[in-house]
Tab-separated table of C-alpha atoms in Angstrom:
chain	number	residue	atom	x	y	z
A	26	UNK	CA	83.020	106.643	99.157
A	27	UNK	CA	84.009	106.653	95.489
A	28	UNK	CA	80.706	106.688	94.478
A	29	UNK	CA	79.817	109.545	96.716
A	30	UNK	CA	82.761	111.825	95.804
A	31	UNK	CA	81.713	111.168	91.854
A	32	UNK	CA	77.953	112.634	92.457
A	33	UNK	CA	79.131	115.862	94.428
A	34	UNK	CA	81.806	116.523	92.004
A	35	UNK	CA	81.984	116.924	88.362
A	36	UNK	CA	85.793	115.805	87.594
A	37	UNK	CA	86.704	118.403	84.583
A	38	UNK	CA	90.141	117.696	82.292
A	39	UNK	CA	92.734	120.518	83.268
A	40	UNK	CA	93.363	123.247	80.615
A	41	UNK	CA	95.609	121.103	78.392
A	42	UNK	CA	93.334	118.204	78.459
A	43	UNK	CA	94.251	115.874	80.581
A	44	UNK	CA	91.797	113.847	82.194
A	45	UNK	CA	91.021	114.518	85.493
A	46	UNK	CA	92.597	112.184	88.595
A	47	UNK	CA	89.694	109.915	90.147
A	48	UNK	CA	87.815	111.781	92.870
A	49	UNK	CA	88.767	108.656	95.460
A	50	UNK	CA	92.677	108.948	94.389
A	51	UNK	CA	92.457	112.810	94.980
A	52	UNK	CA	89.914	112.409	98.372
A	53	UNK	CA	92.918	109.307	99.771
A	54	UNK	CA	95.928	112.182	98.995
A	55	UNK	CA	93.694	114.621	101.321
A	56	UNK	CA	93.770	112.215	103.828
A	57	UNK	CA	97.335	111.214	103.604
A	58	UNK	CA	98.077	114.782	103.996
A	59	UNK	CA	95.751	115.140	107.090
A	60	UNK	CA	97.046	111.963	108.722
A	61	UNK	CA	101.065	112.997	108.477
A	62	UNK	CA	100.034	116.559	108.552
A	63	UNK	CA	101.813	117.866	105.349
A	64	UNK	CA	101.467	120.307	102.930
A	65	UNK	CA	100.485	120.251	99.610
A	66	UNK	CA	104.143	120.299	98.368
A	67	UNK	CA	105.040	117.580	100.785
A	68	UNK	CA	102.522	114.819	100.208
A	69	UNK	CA	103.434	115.693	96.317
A	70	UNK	CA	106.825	114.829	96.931
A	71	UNK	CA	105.523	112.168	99.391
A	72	UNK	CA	103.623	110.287	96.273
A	73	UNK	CA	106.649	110.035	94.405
A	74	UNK	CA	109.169	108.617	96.485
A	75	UNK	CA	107.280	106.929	99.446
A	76	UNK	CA	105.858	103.205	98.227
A	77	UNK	CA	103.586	103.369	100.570
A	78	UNK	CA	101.567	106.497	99.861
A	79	UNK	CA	101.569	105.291	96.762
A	80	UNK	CA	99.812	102.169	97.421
A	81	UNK	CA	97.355	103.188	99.586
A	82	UNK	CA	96.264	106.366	96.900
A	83	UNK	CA	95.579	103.539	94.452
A	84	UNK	CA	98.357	104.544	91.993
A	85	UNK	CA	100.428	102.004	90.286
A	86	UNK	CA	104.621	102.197	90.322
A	87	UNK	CA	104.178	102.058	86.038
A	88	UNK	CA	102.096	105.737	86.909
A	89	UNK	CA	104.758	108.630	85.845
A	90	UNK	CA	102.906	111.731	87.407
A	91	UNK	CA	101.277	112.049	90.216
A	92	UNK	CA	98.921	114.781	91.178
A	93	UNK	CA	100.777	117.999	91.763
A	94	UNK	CA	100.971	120.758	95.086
A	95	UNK	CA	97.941	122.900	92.382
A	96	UNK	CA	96.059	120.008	92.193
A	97	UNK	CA	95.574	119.039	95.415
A	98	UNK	CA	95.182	122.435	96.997
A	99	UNK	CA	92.342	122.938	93.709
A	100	UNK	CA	90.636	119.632	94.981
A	101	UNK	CA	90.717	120.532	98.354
A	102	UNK	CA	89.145	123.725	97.807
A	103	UNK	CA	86.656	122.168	95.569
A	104	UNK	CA	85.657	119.820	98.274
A	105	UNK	CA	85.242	123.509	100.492
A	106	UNK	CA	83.235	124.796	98.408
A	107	UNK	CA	80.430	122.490	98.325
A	108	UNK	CA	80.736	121.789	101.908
A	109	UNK	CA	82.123	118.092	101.257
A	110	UNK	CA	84.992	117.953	103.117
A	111	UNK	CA	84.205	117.894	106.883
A	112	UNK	CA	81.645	114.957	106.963
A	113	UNK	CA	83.816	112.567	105.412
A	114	UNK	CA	87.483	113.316	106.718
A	115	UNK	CA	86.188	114.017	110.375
A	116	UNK	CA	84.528	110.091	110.395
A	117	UNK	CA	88.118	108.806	109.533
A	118	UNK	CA	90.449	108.085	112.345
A	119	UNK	CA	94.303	108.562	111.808
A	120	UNK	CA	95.922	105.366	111.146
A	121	UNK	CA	97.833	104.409	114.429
């Protein structure tokens, strides 16, 4: 899936920058935020206090920022725009 994300989409450093998050990282947040059905805000706030979205993104508990409410709703739209986004999310089942 990584591998997949990484050919559709060129990963750019943000204006000050900052390297880009990993395209798999950013694709797992979209799904944690289909899956509990939260916005962007939420599954920001989600990623920093909830060890469990946090393991299953692929960050680490040393990792001080997480991807903000912009940068998730930027991915997301990204993923839109090149048509991405409902092959892969609509093959995944909610976890039950």
């Amino acid at each position: 899936m990584g591998r997949l994300l990484n050919k559709r989409l060129k990963r750019q450093p943000d204006a000050v920058g900052n390297p880009a998050y990993p395209a798999l990282l950013m694709f797992k947040v979209l799904l944690l935020q289909r899956w509990y059905n939260l916005s962007d805000e939420a599954v920001e706030e989600g990623l920093i206090d909830r060890l469990s979205f946090v393991r299953f993104a692929g960050l680490s508990l040393d990792d001080e920022q997480v991807p903000d409410a912009t940068t998730i709703c930027c991915f997301r739209n990204s993923l839109l725009e090149k048509k991405s986004l409902q092959a892969p999310t609509g093959q995944v089942e909610s976890p039950a």
